[in-house]
Structures are given as structure tokens and as C-alpha cells.
Amino acid sequence: MAETLTIVGGGLAGLALGIGLRQRGIPTVIWEAGGYPRHRVCGEFISGNGAAVLERLDLLKLLEDAGAIRVHTAAFYSGSNHSPVRNLPAAAIGLSRYSLDATLVHEFQRLGGELHAGTRRPENSFGEGTVRASGRRAQTTEYGWRWFGLKTHATNVDLAADLEMHVSADNYVGVNRINGGQVNVCGLFRGRPGQSGESGFEFLRGKPGSLLHARLASACFDEHSFCSVAGLSLKPQRAADQSECCIGDAVTMIPPVTGNGMSMAFESAEIAIEPLSRYSRGEINWAEARESIARACDTAFAERLTWAHRLQWLMFSPVLRTPLGKTLLRSDTVWNFLFTKTR
Ligand SMILES: Cc1cc2nc3c(=O)[nH]c(=O)nc-3n(C[C@H](O)[C@H](O)[C@H](O)COP(=O)(O)OP(=O)(O)OC[C@H]3O[C@@H](n4cnc5c(N)ncnc54)[C@H](O)[C@@H]3O)c2cc1C
């Protein structure tokens, strides 16, 4: 008789793990603090190895049925500098978290998984047999900055590329196509503690005179989809340094500019399926399962995190708005190198 596994956090990592375990017949319970479906702060752009994991977990077809679209082209803008519109080396997937999370929940339950939504588990409940998939660890400030994210959906937006990334001194905002003919407008912002500001929509619209502002001039925003998140920590962490069994953002958060956080959530979930199944069947003990998951996650993500942090630094550096920035944005070599290294 297999032992029941508990997953705390029913986001992408927790749900993908739950589905993988149920596919192997492992009794699994997920505890989720929030409800479904709901809007989440996310660029809703799945890029990298995550799509292959979704395929292996038989989820890709379900997401296509839920309306997922392929995102083929991208362009970056910073002040008067910009890249050409480029084909992505591999197409990404565009699907709202509202639909994505709901599809995964449905599949987990269809496979016989037990879900308790609307219930927050206490911090002292992470003993043997419990996986932490509870997302990012909140941090008020980092390197003296307060980081926050905003997201909304909009219609009536004309884009030059399927994904446009608009970079300015204290933020970057991605505007990309998703399902239902909508675009996702999502940004990462930084401010000094105590600094007050505009409303969320004004932040997302960009400064008057900017290309972002012009792009969104006729946009119809879906107010119900607006959401925000603060206290983000973007400093890389190693899974092996953590005493609990962690997957997804609970291990570490990759800078959102890479569009790779969801992929890492799926990849870490897949890494965890086999060791946890073996633990549940009594073939290995908890420490062995936890250590093998942590080792595999660190090996898979270390280089990607290093390059993602360099890319994040570049996004906020004034260099992008100089003549050197113009050359960097236009260089296919730089683009291909950074794209490959951050996923
Ligand atoms: C501004 C911004 C833009 C982004 N854009 C992209 C993008 O375009 N592409 C991309 O791939 N990634 C993007 N990401 C990152 C991506 O959203 C995350 O990496 C991904 O959601 C991580 O999944 P997760 O399951 O680890 O965490 P989450 O999706 O955050 O799920 C964690 C879940 O745990 C629950 N929870 C927490 N504590 C408890 C508790 N004690 N008890 C029960 N439940 C609990 C929470 O309610 C939550 O539902 C972006 C992030 C930000 C901030």
C-alpha cells in the first residue's frame, strides 16, 4: 500500500506534481490557500523545456483544447532602441493562468487526486511526506528595492510581434498574445520603499510618449483580470540549502523577463515524480527522496539562473538605452546566446 503524499500549494508546480503522481497511482492530497479559477500575476508565456514536460504528462493537448496559442515572434524596446522582430528559436505557449490552472485542477481531480482549496496550511506542517510547492518566498526589499508585479488582460491592442518587451529605467512590461484574442500586459517594477505612485493601470500603460503608452492607447482593459503581487525575491537560491522538499518558485524564482518560471515549475515537478513515488512505495526514505530532488533541480537550473540574473541586470541598466544597447538589441548572436542560456 503506497503512502499518501501531501503537496502544499496548488499552483503550477503542485498541480503538475499531483498529476504526475496520480498517473502513477500514488495517493496525493493538495492543499491550496486560494480558489479556482483565478487570475494570477504572470506573463502567461510558457517558454523553454516546460512544454516538453507538459507533453510527457499528457497535458499539452488539454491546454490546446483550453485555447492555448503558439507565440512565434518577439521584439524588445528600450527608449529609442529596439531589436528587430525575431522568430523565437522555439515557439512559446500563450494561455491565461485562469484557464491553465483550472485545466490542471480538473485533470488532477479526474485522476482521483484529493484537493482542498481555500485552506492555508500552517508553516509548521512540512514534515516527512509533505512537499512545499507554495510559490515565492516573500521578501519586503532586496538590494534596497521593493519589487512588485502587475498584470491585466486587454483587447484592441495592435502588436508588431507576438511578444513585445518594453524596458525602461525601473520596470519592464511584456505585452503578448494569449488565448481568446486577448493580450496579457504584465510587468515587473521596482521602487524605493515608501515611494508612492500611480495606479496599477497607469504603471502598466507606461509613461506618456513611450512606445508602450502608444501601443496601449486604444486598449480595452479587462478590470476583472487585474492583479498585483509584491515582496518578490529575485535572489537565486539552491534547493540543496533548504531543509524541506521544495519545487517551483518555493526553490527559487527566476527573473520574469526570461518567461521561464512556469517552465521551471513544471520541470521541477517532473523531477520530483519518480523519487516521491519511490518514497511512497517504501523503496527509499524521505531524506533520500528530498536530496535527490534537490540535487537534480540544482543541476538543471544553476546555469540558467546565473544567466537570467545577468539578463535581469542588463534590463535595468542604462546601457540598453545607449548606442551600445542599440548594438546589443540588434545582435542575433547576443539574442540567440541569451535565449538559449536562460532556458
Ligand atoms: C511579474 C511576473 C511575471 C511573470 N511572467 C512569467 C511568464 O511570462 N512566464 C513564466 O514562465 N513565468 C512567469 N512568471 C513566473 C511564474 O508565474 C512562476 O514561476 C510560477 O507561477 C511558479 O509556479 P509555482 O507553482 O511554483 O508557484 P505559484 O503558481 O505561485 O503557486 C503557489 C501556490 O501555493 C499556494 N500557497 C502558498 N502558501 C500556501 C500554504 N501555506 N497553504 C496552501 N497553499 C499555499 C498559493 O496560493 C499558490 O496558489 C512571472 C512572475 C512574475 C512575478
CSV table of C-alpha atoms and ligand atoms in Angstrom, one decimal:
chain,number,residue,atom,x,y,z
A,1,MET,CA,0.0,0.0,0.0
A,2,ALA,CA,1.6,3.3,-1.1
A,3,GLU,CA,1.8,6.1,1.5
A,4,THR,CA,-0.2,9.3,0.8
A,5,LEU,CA,1.8,12.3,-0.3
A,6,THR,CA,0.8,15.8,0.7
A,7,ILE,CA,1.5,18.9,-1.5
A,8,VAL,CA,1.2,22.3,0.0
A,9,GLY,CA,0.4,24.8,-2.8
A,10,GLY,CA,-1.9,24.1,-5.8
A,11,GLY,CA,-0.1,26.4,-8.3
A,12,LEU,CA,1.6,25.0,-11.4
A,13,ALA,CA,4.3,23.1,-9.7
A,14,GLY,CA,2.0,21.5,-7.1
A,15,LEU,CA,-0.7,20.6,-9.7
A,16,ALA,CA,1.8,19.2,-12.2
A,17,LEU,CA,3.4,17.1,-9.5
A,18,GLY,CA,0.0,16.0,-8.3
A,19,ILE,CA,-1.0,14.9,-11.8
A,20,GLY,CA,2.3,13.0,-12.3
A,21,LEU,CA,1.9,11.2,-9.0
A,22,ARG,CA,-1.7,10.3,-9.7
A,23,GLN,CA,-0.7,9.0,-13.1
A,24,ARG,CA,1.5,6.5,-11.2
A,25,GLY,CA,-1.4,5.6,-8.8
A,26,ILE,CA,0.2,7.4,-5.8
A,27,PRO,CA,-2.4,8.7,-3.3
A,28,THR,CA,-2.0,12.5,-3.3
A,29,VAL,CA,-3.6,15.4,-1.4
A,30,ILE,CA,-3.1,19.1,-2.4
A,31,TRP,CA,-3.8,21.9,-0.1
A,32,GLU,CA,-4.3,25.3,-1.8
A,33,ALA,CA,-4.8,28.6,0.1
A,34,GLY,CA,-6.7,30.3,-2.8
A,35,GLY,CA,-9.6,29.2,-5.0
A,36,TYR,CA,-10.0,28.3,-8.7
A,37,PRO,CA,-10.2,29.7,-11.3
A,38,ARG,CA,-8.5,32.9,-10.5
A,39,HIS,CA,-6.3,35.5,-12.2
A,40,ARG,CA,-2.6,35.4,-11.3
A,41,VAL,CA,0.3,37.9,-11.9
A,42,CYS,CA,2.1,36.2,-14.8
A,43,GLY,CA,3.1,37.0,-18.3
A,44,GLU,CA,1.3,33.8,-19.3
A,45,PHE,CA,4.1,33.0,-21.7
A,46,ILE,CA,5.4,29.4,-21.4
A,47,SER,CA,8.9,29.1,-22.9
A,48,GLY,CA,11.6,26.5,-22.6
A,49,ASN,CA,11.6,22.8,-21.6
A,50,GLY,CA,8.2,23.2,-19.8
A,51,ALA,CA,6.3,22.4,-23.0
A,52,ALA,CA,8.1,19.1,-23.3
A,53,VAL,CA,7.2,18.2,-19.7
A,54,LEU,CA,3.5,19.1,-20.4
A,55,GLU,CA,3.7,16.8,-23.4
A,56,ARG,CA,5.2,13.9,-21.4
A,57,LEU,CA,2.5,14.4,-18.7
A,58,ASP,CA,-0.2,14.3,-21.5
A,59,LEU,CA,-1.3,17.8,-20.7
A,60,LEU,CA,-0.4,19.7,-23.9
A,61,LYS,CA,-3.5,18.5,-25.7
A,62,LEU,CA,-5.7,19.6,-22.8
A,63,LEU,CA,-4.2,23.0,-22.8
A,64,GLU,CA,-4.7,23.3,-26.6
A,65,ASP,CA,-8.3,22.3,-26.0
A,66,ALA,CA,-8.5,25.1,-23.4
A,67,GLY,CA,-7.4,27.6,-26.1
A,68,ALA,CA,-3.6,27.8,-25.7
A,69,ILE,CA,-2.0,29.5,-28.7
A,70,ARG,CA,1.5,29.4,-30.1
A,71,VAL,CA,3.7,32.5,-29.7
A,72,HIS,CA,6.2,32.8,-32.5
A,73,THR,CA,7.8,36.2,-32.6
A,74,ALA,CA,9.3,38.6,-30.1
A,75,ALA,CA,10.7,42.2,-30.0
A,76,PHE,CA,12.5,44.2,-27.3
A,77,TYR,CA,12.2,48.0,-27.0
A,78,SER,CA,14.2,50.4,-24.7
A,79,GLY,CA,13.8,54.1,-25.2
A,80,SER,CA,14.5,54.8,-28.9
A,81,ASN,CA,16.5,51.5,-29.2
A,82,HIS,CA,14.8,48.3,-30.4
A,83,SER,CA,15.5,44.8,-31.7
A,84,PRO,CA,14.1,43.6,-34.9
A,85,VAL,CA,11.0,41.4,-34.7
A,86,ARG,CA,12.6,37.9,-34.4
A,87,ASN,CA,11.3,34.4,-34.6
A,88,LEU,CA,11.6,32.7,-31.3
A,89,PRO,CA,14.0,29.7,-31.6
A,90,ALA,CA,11.2,27.6,-30.3
A,91,ALA,CA,7.5,28.7,-30.2
A,92,ALA,CA,6.2,29.5,-26.7
A,93,ILE,CA,2.7,28.8,-25.4
A,94,GLY,CA,0.2,31.6,-24.5
A,95,LEU,CA,-2.6,30.7,-22.2
A,96,SER,CA,-4.1,32.7,-19.3
A,97,ARG,CA,-3.4,31.4,-15.8
A,98,TYR,CA,-7.2,31.5,-15.3
A,99,SER,CA,-7.6,28.7,-17.9
A,100,LEU,CA,-4.3,27.0,-17.3
A,101,ASP,CA,-4.7,26.5,-13.5
A,102,ALA,CA,-8.3,25.4,-13.9
A,103,THR,CA,-7.4,22.8,-16.6
A,104,LEU,CA,-4.7,21.3,-14.4
A,105,VAL,CA,-7.1,21.2,-11.3
A,106,HIS,CA,-9.7,19.4,-13.4
A,107,GLU,CA,-7.2,16.9,-14.6
A,108,PHE,CA,-5.8,16.3,-11.1
A,109,GLN,CA,-9.3,15.6,-9.7
A,110,ARG,CA,-10.2,13.5,-12.8
A,111,LEU,CA,-7.2,11.3,-11.9
A,112,GLY,CA,-8.5,10.8,-8.4
A,113,GLY,CA,-6.4,13.5,-6.6
A,114,GLU,CA,-7.8,15.0,-3.4
A,115,LEU,CA,-7.9,18.8,-3.4
A,116,HIS,CA,-8.6,21.1,-0.5
A,117,ALA,CA,-8.9,24.6,-2.0
A,118,GLY,CA,-9.3,27.7,0.2
A,119,THR,CA,-7.2,26.2,3.0
A,120,ARG,CA,-3.8,27.6,4.0
A,121,ARG,CA,-1.6,25.1,5.7
A,122,PRO,CA,0.4,26.3,8.7
A,123,GLU,CA,4.1,26.9,8.3
A,124,ASN,CA,5.0,24.0,10.7
A,125,SER,CA,3.3,21.4,8.6
A,126,PHE,CA,6.2,20.4,6.4
A,127,GLY,CA,7.3,17.1,7.8
A,128,GLU,CA,8.1,13.8,6.0
A,129,GLY,CA,5.8,13.1,3.0
A,130,THR,CA,5.0,16.8,2.5
A,131,VAL,CA,6.2,18.8,-0.5
A,132,ARG,CA,6.4,22.6,-0.4
A,133,ALA,CA,5.0,24.0,-3.7
A,134,SER,CA,3.8,27.1,-2.1
A,135,GLY,CA,5.4,29.6,-4.5
A,136,ARG,CA,7.8,32.5,-4.0
A,137,ARG,CA,9.1,33.4,-0.5
A,138,ALA,CA,8.0,36.9,0.3
A,139,GLN,CA,10.8,39.5,0.9
A,140,THR,CA,10.0,43.1,1.6
A,141,THR,CA,13.1,44.6,0.0
A,142,GLU,CA,16.1,43.3,-1.9
A,143,TYR,CA,19.3,45.3,-2.6
A,144,GLY,CA,17.3,48.3,-1.3
A,145,TRP,CA,14.5,47.8,-3.9
A,146,ARG,CA,10.9,46.9,-3.4
A,147,TRP,CA,9.9,44.6,-6.3
A,148,PHE,CA,6.3,44.2,-7.4
A,149,GLY,CA,4.4,42.7,-10.3
A,150,LEU,CA,1.2,43.8,-12.1
A,151,LYS,CA,-0.9,42.0,-14.7
A,152,THR,CA,-4.1,42.7,-16.7
A,153,HIS,CA,-5.7,41.4,-19.9
A,154,ALA,CA,-6.7,43.7,-22.7
A,155,THR,CA,-8.2,43.7,-26.2
A,156,ASN,CA,-7.8,46.1,-29.1
A,157,VAL,CA,-4.0,46.2,-29.0
A,158,ASP,CA,-2.0,46.1,-32.2
A,159,LEU,CA,1.4,44.4,-31.7
A,160,ALA,CA,4.4,44.2,-34.1
A,161,ALA,CA,5.4,40.9,-32.5
A,162,ASP,CA,3.5,38.1,-30.6
A,163,LEU,CA,5.6,39.2,-27.6
A,164,GLU,CA,6.8,42.8,-27.1
A,165,MET,CA,9.0,43.5,-24.2
A,166,HIS,CA,9.1,47.2,-23.2
A,167,VAL,CA,12.1,48.1,-21.0
A,168,SER,CA,12.6,51.4,-19.0
A,169,ALA,CA,14.6,52.6,-16.1
A,170,ASP,CA,12.6,50.9,-13.3
A,171,ASN,CA,10.4,48.3,-15.0
A,172,TYR,CA,9.9,46.0,-17.9
A,173,VAL,CA,6.4,45.3,-19.3
A,174,GLY,CA,5.6,42.4,-21.6
A,175,VAL,CA,2.7,42.6,-23.9
A,176,ASN,CA,1.9,39.3,-25.5
A,177,ARG,CA,-0.9,37.4,-27.2
A,178,ILE,CA,-2.8,34.8,-25.3
A,179,ASN,CA,-6.0,32.8,-25.8
A,180,GLY,CA,-9.3,34.3,-26.6
A,181,GLY,CA,-7.9,37.1,-28.8
A,182,GLN,CA,-6.7,38.9,-25.7
A,183,VAL,CA,-3.2,40.2,-24.9
A,184,ASN,CA,-1.5,39.9,-21.5
A,185,VAL,CA,0.0,43.1,-20.2
A,186,CYS,CA,2.4,42.2,-17.3
A,187,GLY,CA,5.3,44.0,-15.8
A,188,LEU,CA,8.0,43.7,-13.1
A,189,PHE,CA,8.5,47.1,-11.3
A,190,ARG,CA,11.0,48.3,-8.7
A,191,GLY,CA,10.6,51.2,-6.4
A,192,ARG,CA,12.3,52.5,-3.2
A,193,PRO,CA,10.5,51.6,0.0
A,194,GLY,CA,7.9,54.4,0.8
A,195,GLN,CA,7.8,55.6,-2.7
A,196,SER,CA,4.2,56.2,-3.7
A,197,GLY,CA,3.0,56.0,-7.3
A,198,GLU,CA,0.3,55.8,-9.9
A,199,SER,CA,-2.5,53.3,-10.0
A,200,GLY,CA,-1.8,49.8,-11.3
A,201,PHE,CA,-3.2,50.5,-14.8
A,202,GLU,CA,-1.1,53.7,-15.1
A,203,PHE,CA,2.0,51.7,-14.2
A,204,LEU,CA,1.2,49.2,-16.9
A,205,ARG,CA,0.4,51.8,-19.6
A,206,GLY,CA,3.9,53.2,-19.4
A,207,LYS,CA,4.9,56.8,-19.5
A,208,PRO,CA,3.2,59.2,-22.0
A,209,GLY,CA,5.4,59.5,-25.0
A,210,SER,CA,6.7,55.9,-24.7
A,211,LEU,CA,6.1,53.3,-27.4
A,212,LEU,CA,4.3,51.2,-24.7
A,213,HIS,CA,1.9,54.0,-24.0
A,214,ALA,CA,1.2,54.4,-27.7
A,215,ARG,CA,0.7,50.6,-28.1
A,216,LEU,CA,-1.9,50.6,-25.3
A,217,ALA,CA,-3.6,53.9,-26.3
A,218,SER,CA,-6.8,52.2,-27.6
A,219,ALA,CA,-6.6,49.2,-25.3
A,220,CYS,CA,-9.7,48.0,-23.5
A,221,PHE,CA,-8.6,46.6,-20.2
A,222,ASP,CA,-10.4,43.8,-18.5
A,223,GLU,CA,-10.6,45.1,-15.0
A,224,HIS,CA,-11.5,41.7,-13.5
A,225,SER,CA,-8.2,40.3,-14.7
A,226,PHE,CA,-6.1,42.9,-12.9
A,227,CYS,CA,-3.9,41.6,-10.1
A,228,SER,CA,-0.8,42.5,-8.3
A,229,VAL,CA,1.9,40.9,-6.2
A,230,ALA,CA,4.6,42.5,-4.0
A,231,GLY,CA,7.5,41.3,-1.9
A,232,LEU,CA,9.2,39.4,-4.7
A,233,SER,CA,12.7,38.0,-4.1
A,234,LEU,CA,14.8,37.5,-7.2
A,235,LYS,CA,18.0,36.3,-5.5
A,236,PRO,CA,18.8,32.8,-6.7
A,237,GLN,CA,18.6,30.0,-4.0
A,238,ARG,CA,19.7,26.4,-4.1
A,239,ALA,CA,17.3,23.6,-3.4
A,240,ALA,CA,20.1,21.7,-1.6
A,241,ASP,CA,20.3,24.5,1.0
A,242,GLN,CA,16.6,24.0,2.0
A,243,SER,CA,15.6,21.6,4.7
A,244,GLU,CA,12.2,20.9,3.1
A,245,CYS,CA,11.3,19.1,-0.1
A,246,CYS,CA,10.6,22.1,-2.4
A,247,ILE,CA,9.6,22.6,-6.1
A,248,GLY,CA,8.8,25.5,-8.3
A,249,ASP,CA,9.2,29.1,-7.0
A,250,ALA,CA,9.5,27.7,-3.5
A,251,VAL,CA,13.0,26.7,-4.5
A,252,THR,CA,13.9,29.9,-6.2
A,253,MET,CA,12.3,32.5,-8.5
A,254,ILE,CA,13.9,33.2,-11.9
A,255,PRO,CA,13.6,36.8,-13.2
A,256,PRO,CA,10.3,37.0,-15.1
A,257,VAL,CA,12.0,38.6,-18.2
A,258,THR,CA,13.1,35.0,-19.2
A,259,GLY,CA,9.5,33.8,-19.3
A,260,ASN,CA,10.8,30.6,-17.8
A,261,GLY,CA,9.4,30.4,-14.3
A,262,MET,CA,6.4,28.3,-15.3
A,263,SER,CA,8.7,26.0,-17.2
A,264,MET,CA,10.9,25.6,-14.1
A,265,ALA,CA,7.7,24.8,-12.0
A,266,PHE,CA,6.8,22.1,-14.5
A,267,GLU,CA,10.4,20.8,-14.8
A,268,SER,CA,10.9,20.6,-11.0
A,269,ALA,CA,7.6,18.8,-10.6
A,270,GLU,CA,8.6,16.2,-13.2
A,271,ILE,CA,12.0,15.8,-11.5
A,272,ALA,CA,10.1,15.1,-8.2
A,273,ILE,CA,7.7,12.5,-9.5
A,274,GLU,CA,9.9,9.4,-9.6
A,275,PRO,CA,11.7,9.9,-6.2
A,276,LEU,CA,8.5,10.7,-4.5
A,277,SER,CA,6.7,7.7,-6.0
A,278,ARG,CA,9.6,5.5,-4.7
A,279,TYR,CA,9.3,7.1,-1.3
A,280,SER,CA,5.6,6.5,-1.3
A,281,ARG,CA,6.1,2.8,-2.2
A,282,GLY,CA,8.7,2.4,0.7
A,283,GLU,CA,11.7,1.9,-1.7
A,284,ILE,CA,13.7,4.9,-0.4
A,285,ASN,CA,13.4,7.1,2.7
A,286,TRP,CA,12.3,10.7,2.9
A,287,ALA,CA,15.9,12.1,3.1
A,288,GLU,CA,16.9,10.2,0.0
A,289,ALA,CA,13.9,11.4,-1.9
A,290,ARG,CA,14.4,15.0,-0.8
A,291,GLU,CA,18.1,15.1,-1.5
A,292,SER,CA,17.8,13.5,-5.0
A,293,ILE,CA,15.1,16.0,-6.0
A,294,ALA,CA,17.2,19.0,-4.7
A,295,ARG,CA,20.4,17.7,-6.5
A,296,ALA,CA,18.5,17.3,-9.8
A,297,CYS,CA,16.9,20.7,-9.5
A,298,ASP,CA,20.1,22.5,-8.8
A,299,THR,CA,21.9,20.7,-11.7
A,300,ALA,CA,19.1,21.6,-14.1
A,301,PHE,CA,18.7,25.2,-13.1
A,302,ALA,CA,22.1,26.6,-11.9
A,303,GLU,CA,23.4,27.9,-15.2
A,304,ARG,CA,20.0,29.2,-16.3
A,305,LEU,CA,19.7,31.2,-13.1
A,306,THR,CA,23.1,32.7,-13.4
A,307,TRP,CA,22.4,33.9,-17.0
A,308,ALA,CA,18.9,35.0,-16.0
A,309,HIS,CA,20.4,37.3,-13.4
A,310,ARG,CA,22.8,38.8,-15.8
A,311,LEU,CA,19.9,39.4,-18.2
A,312,GLN,CA,17.9,41.0,-15.4
A,313,TRP,CA,20.8,43.3,-14.6
A,314,LEU,CA,21.0,44.3,-18.2
A,315,MET,CA,17.3,45.1,-18.4
A,316,PHE,CA,17.6,47.6,-15.6
A,317,SER,CA,21.0,49.0,-16.6
A,318,PRO,CA,21.1,52.3,-18.6
A,319,VAL,CA,23.3,50.6,-21.2
A,320,LEU,CA,20.3,49.4,-23.1
A,321,ARG,CA,19.4,53.0,-23.9
A,322,THR,CA,22.9,53.9,-25.2
A,323,PRO,CA,24.5,53.2,-28.7
A,324,LEU,CA,26.0,50.0,-27.2
A,325,GLY,CA,22.4,49.0,-26.2
A,326,LYS,CA,21.3,49.6,-29.7
A,327,THR,CA,24.0,47.2,-31.0
A,328,LEU,CA,23.2,44.6,-28.3
A,329,LEU,CA,19.4,44.7,-29.1
A,330,ARG,CA,20.2,44.2,-32.8
A,331,SER,CA,22.7,41.4,-32.5
A,332,ASP,CA,21.4,38.0,-33.4
A,333,THR,CA,24.4,36.4,-31.6
A,334,VAL,CA,23.6,38.1,-28.3
A,335,TRP,CA,19.8,37.2,-28.7
A,336,ASN,CA,20.4,33.6,-29.5
A,337,PHE,CA,23.0,33.2,-26.8
A,338,LEU,CA,20.9,34.8,-24.0
A,339,PHE,CA,17.7,32.9,-25.2
A,340,THR,CA,19.5,29.6,-25.0
A,341,LYS,CA,21.3,30.2,-21.8
A,342,THR,CA,18.1,31.3,-19.9
A,343,ARG,CA,16.1,28.2,-20.6
B,1,LIG,C1,5.6,39.8,-12.9
B,1,LIG,C2,5.7,38.4,-13.2
B,1,LIG,C3,5.6,37.9,-14.5
B,1,LIG,C4,5.8,36.5,-14.8
B,1,LIG,N1,5.7,36.1,-16.1
B,1,LIG,C5,6.0,34.8,-16.4
B,1,LIG,C6,5.9,34.4,-17.7
B,1,LIG,O1,5.6,35.1,-18.6
B,1,LIG,N2,6.3,33.1,-18.0
B,1,LIG,C7,6.7,32.2,-17.0
B,1,LIG,O2,7.0,31.1,-17.3
B,1,LIG,N3,6.7,32.6,-15.7
B,1,LIG,C8,6.4,33.9,-15.4
B,1,LIG,N4,6.4,34.3,-14.1
B,1,LIG,C9,6.8,33.3,-13.0
B,1,LIG,C10,5.7,32.3,-12.8
B,1,LIG,O3,4.4,32.9,-12.6
B,1,LIG,C11,6.0,31.4,-11.6
B,1,LIG,O4,7.4,31.0,-11.7
B,1,LIG,C12,5.1,30.2,-11.4
B,1,LIG,O5,3.8,30.6,-11.2
B,1,LIG,C13,5.6,29.4,-10.2
B,1,LIG,O6,4.7,28.3,-10.0
B,1,LIG,P1,4.6,27.7,-8.5
B,1,LIG,O7,3.6,26.6,-8.6
B,1,LIG,O8,5.9,27.4,-8.0
B,1,LIG,O9,4.0,28.9,-7.7
B,1,LIG,P2,2.6,29.6,-7.7
B,1,LIG,O10,2.0,29.5,-9.0
B,1,LIG,O11,2.8,30.9,-7.1
B,1,LIG,O12,1.7,28.7,-6.7
B,1,LIG,C14,1.9,28.5,-5.4
B,1,LIG,C15,0.6,28.3,-4.7
B,1,LIG,O13,0.8,27.9,-3.3
B,1,LIG,C16,-0.3,28.5,-2.6
B,1,LIG,N5,0.1,28.6,-1.2
B,1,LIG,C17,1.1,29.3,-0.7
B,1,LIG,N6,1.3,29.1,0.6
B,1,LIG,C18,0.3,28.1,1.0
B,1,LIG,C19,0.0,27.5,2.2
B,1,LIG,N7,0.7,27.7,3.3
B,1,LIG,N8,-1.0,26.6,2.2
B,1,LIG,C20,-1.7,26.3,1.0
B,1,LIG,N9,-1.4,26.9,-0.2
B,1,LIG,C21,-0.4,27.8,-0.2
B,1,LIG,C22,-0.6,29.8,-3.3
B,1,LIG,O14,-1.9,30.2,-3.0
B,1,LIG,C23,-0.3,29.5,-4.7
B,1,LIG,O15,-1.5,29.1,-5.4
B,1,LIG,C24,6.2,35.6,-13.7
B,1,LIG,C25,6.2,36.1,-12.4
B,1,LIG,C26,6.0,37.4,-12.1
B,1,LIG,C27,6.1,37.9,-10.7
